[in-house]
PDB file of C-alpha atoms in Angstrom:
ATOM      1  CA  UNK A   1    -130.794 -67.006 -29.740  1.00 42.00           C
ATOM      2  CA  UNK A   2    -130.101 -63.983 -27.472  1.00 56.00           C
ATOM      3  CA  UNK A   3    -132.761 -62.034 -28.662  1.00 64.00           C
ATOM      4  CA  UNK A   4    -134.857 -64.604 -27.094  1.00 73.00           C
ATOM      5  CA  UNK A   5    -133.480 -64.661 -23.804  1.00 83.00           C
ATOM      6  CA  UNK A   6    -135.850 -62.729 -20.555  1.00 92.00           C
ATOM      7  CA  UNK A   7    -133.383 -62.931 -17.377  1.00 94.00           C
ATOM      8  CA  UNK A   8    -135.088 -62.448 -13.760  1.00 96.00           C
ATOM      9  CA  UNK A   9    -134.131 -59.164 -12.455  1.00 98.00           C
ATOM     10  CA  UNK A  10    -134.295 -57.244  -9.541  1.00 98.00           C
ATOM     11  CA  UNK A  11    -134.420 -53.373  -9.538  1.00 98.00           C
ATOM     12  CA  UNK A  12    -131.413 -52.505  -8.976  1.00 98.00           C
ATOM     13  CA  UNK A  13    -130.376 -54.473 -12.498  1.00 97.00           C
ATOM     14  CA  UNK A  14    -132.923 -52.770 -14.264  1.00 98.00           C
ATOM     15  CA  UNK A  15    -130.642 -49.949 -16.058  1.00 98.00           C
ATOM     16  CA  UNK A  16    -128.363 -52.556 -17.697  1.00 96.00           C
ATOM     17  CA  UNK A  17    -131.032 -53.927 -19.554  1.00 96.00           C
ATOM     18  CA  UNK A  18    -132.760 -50.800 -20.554  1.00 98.00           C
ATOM     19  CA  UNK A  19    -134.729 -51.624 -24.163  1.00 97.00           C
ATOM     20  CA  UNK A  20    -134.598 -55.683 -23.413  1.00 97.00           C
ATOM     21  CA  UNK A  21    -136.734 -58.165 -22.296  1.00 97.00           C
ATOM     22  CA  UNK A  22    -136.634 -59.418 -18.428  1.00 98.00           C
ATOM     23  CA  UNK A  23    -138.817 -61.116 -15.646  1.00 98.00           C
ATOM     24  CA  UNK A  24    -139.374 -59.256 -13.084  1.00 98.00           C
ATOM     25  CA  UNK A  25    -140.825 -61.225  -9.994  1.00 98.00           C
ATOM     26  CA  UNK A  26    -142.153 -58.759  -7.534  1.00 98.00           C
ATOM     27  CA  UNK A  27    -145.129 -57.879  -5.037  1.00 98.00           C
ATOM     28  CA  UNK A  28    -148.101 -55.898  -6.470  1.00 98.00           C
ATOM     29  CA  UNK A  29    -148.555 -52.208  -4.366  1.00 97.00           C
ATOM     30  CA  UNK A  30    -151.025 -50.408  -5.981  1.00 96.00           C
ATOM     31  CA  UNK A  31    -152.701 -49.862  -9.263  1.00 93.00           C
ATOM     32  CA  UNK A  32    -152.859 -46.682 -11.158  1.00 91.00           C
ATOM     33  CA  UNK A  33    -155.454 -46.456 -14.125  1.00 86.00           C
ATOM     34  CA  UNK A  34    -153.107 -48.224 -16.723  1.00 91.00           C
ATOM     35  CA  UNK A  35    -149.814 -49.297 -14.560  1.00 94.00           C
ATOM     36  CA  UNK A  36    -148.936 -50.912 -10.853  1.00 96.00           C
ATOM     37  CA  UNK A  37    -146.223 -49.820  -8.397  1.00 98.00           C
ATOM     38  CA  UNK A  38    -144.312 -53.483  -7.583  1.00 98.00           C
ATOM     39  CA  UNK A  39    -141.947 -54.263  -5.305  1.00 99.00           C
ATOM     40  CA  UNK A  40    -139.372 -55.832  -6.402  1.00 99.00           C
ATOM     41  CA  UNK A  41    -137.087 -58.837  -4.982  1.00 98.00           C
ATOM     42  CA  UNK A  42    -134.568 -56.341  -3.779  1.00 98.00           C
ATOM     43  CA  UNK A  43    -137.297 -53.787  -2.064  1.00 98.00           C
ATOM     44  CA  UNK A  44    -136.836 -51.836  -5.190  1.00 98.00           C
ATOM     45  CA  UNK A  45    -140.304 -49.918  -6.412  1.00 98.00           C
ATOM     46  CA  UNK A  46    -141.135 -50.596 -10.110  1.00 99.00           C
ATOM     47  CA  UNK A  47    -143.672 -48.776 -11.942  1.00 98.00           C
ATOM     48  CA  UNK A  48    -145.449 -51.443 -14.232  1.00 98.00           C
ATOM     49  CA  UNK A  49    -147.418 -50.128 -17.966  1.00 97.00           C
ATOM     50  CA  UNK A  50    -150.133 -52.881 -18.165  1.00 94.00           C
ATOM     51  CA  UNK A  51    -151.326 -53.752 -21.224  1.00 86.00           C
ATOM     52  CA  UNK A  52    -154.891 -54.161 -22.247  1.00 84.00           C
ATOM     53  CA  UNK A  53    -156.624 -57.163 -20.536  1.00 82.00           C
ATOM     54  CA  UNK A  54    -153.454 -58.051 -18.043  1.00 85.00           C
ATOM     55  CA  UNK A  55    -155.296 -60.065 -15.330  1.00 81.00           C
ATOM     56  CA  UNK A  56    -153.223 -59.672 -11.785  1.00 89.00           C
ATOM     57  CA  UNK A  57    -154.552 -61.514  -9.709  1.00 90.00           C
ATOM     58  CA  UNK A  58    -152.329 -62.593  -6.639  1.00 96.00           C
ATOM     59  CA  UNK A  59    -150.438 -60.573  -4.559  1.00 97.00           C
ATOM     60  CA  UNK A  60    -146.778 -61.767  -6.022  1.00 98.00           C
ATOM     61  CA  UNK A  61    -146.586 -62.200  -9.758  1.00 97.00           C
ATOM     62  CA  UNK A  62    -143.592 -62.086 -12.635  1.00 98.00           C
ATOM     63  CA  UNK A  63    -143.727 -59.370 -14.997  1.00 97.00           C
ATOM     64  CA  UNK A  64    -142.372 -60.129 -18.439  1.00 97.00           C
ATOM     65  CA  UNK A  65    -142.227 -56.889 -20.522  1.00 97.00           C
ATOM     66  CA  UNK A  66    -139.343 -54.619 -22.074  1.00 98.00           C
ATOM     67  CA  UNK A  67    -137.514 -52.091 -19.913  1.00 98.00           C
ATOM     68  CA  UNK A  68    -138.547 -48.693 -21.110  1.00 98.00           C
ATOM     69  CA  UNK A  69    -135.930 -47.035 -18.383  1.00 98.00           C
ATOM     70  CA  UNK A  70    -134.418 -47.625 -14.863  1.00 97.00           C
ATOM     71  CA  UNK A  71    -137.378 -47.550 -12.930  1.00 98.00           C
ATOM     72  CA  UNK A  72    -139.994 -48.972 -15.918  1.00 98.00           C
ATOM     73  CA  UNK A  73    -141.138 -51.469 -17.229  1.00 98.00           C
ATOM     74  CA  UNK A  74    -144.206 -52.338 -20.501  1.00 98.00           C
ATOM     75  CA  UNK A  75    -145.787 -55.934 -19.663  1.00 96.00           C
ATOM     76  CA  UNK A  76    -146.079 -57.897 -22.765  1.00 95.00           C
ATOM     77  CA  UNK A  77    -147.343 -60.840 -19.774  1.00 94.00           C
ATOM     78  CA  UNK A  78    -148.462 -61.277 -16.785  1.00 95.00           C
ATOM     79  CA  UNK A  79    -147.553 -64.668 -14.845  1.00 95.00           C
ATOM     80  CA  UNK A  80    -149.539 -65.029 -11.187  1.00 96.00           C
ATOM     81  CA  UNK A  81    -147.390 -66.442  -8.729  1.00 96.00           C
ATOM     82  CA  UNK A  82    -149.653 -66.597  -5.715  1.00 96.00           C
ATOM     83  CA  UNK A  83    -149.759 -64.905  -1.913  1.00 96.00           C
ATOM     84  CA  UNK A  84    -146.523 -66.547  -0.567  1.00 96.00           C
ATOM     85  CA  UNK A  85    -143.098 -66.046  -2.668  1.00 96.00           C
ATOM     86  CA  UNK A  86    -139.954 -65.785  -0.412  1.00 97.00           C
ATOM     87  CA  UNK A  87    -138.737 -62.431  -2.132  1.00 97.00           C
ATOM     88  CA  UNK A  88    -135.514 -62.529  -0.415  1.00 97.00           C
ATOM     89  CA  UNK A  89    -134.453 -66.178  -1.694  1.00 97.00           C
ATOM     90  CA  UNK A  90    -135.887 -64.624  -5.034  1.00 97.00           C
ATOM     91  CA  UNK A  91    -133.630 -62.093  -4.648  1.00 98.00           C
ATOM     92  CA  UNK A  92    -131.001 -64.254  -3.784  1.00 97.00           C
ATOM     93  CA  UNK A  93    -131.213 -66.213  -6.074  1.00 95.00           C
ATOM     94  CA  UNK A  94    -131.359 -63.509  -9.087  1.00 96.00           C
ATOM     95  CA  UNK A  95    -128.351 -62.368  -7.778  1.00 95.00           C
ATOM     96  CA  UNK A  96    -126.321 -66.116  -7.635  1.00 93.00           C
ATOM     97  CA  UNK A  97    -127.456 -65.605 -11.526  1.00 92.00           C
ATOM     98  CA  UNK A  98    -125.112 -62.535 -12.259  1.00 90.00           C
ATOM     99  CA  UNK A  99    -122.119 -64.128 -10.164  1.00 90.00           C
ATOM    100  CA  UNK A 100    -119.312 -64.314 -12.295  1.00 87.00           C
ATOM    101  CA  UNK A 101    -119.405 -68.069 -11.339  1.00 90.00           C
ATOM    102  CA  UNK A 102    -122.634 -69.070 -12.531  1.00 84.00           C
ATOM    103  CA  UNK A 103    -123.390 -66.841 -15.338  1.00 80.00           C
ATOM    104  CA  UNK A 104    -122.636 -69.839 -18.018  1.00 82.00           C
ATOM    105  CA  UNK A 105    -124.952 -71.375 -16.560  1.00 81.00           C
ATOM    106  CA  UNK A 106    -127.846 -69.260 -17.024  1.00 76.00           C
ATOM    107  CA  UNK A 107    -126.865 -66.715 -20.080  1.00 71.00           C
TER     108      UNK A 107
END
């Protein structure tokens, strides 16, 4: 089952799961020919590979893809999230996910 799993990250979690699967919700900066500089929820830039026919539309979206190292990411989706996320409850809320408390809950 855990080879299923995508946690929401934020950039500074991005090295642990180097070679895994993760959402990344985030603000769109630019585009460059085949990727995106994001923001992340943690102000973090994130260099995005799009895939062929990846339709970003809003300004916030979640990236699901495979971390291909710290700073990287390949989008196997795309998920448009709209012009108004809170990226600091995001953010806050990613990181209530990896509190020792409340992991059971969500891994």
């Amino acid at each position: 089952m855990s080879e299923h799993l995508s946690p929401r990250v934020n950039s500074a979690r991005l090295p642990n799961f180097v070679g895994k699967t993760v959402r990344l919700p985030c603000k769109v900066i630019s585009f460059n020919g085949p990727s995106a500089k994001v923001q992340a929820s943690d102000g973090g830039e994130v260099t995005v590979v799009l895939g062929a026919g990846m339709d970003i539309q809003d300004t916030f979206v979640e990236i699901v893809g495979t971390v291909t190292d710290p700073t990287t990411i390949k989008t196997m989706a795309c998920i448009n999230m709209g012009d108004k996320l809170d990226l600091k409850l995001t953010n806050d809320t990613i990181e209530m996910m990896y509190d020792p408390r409340f992991t059971k809950i969500f891994f």
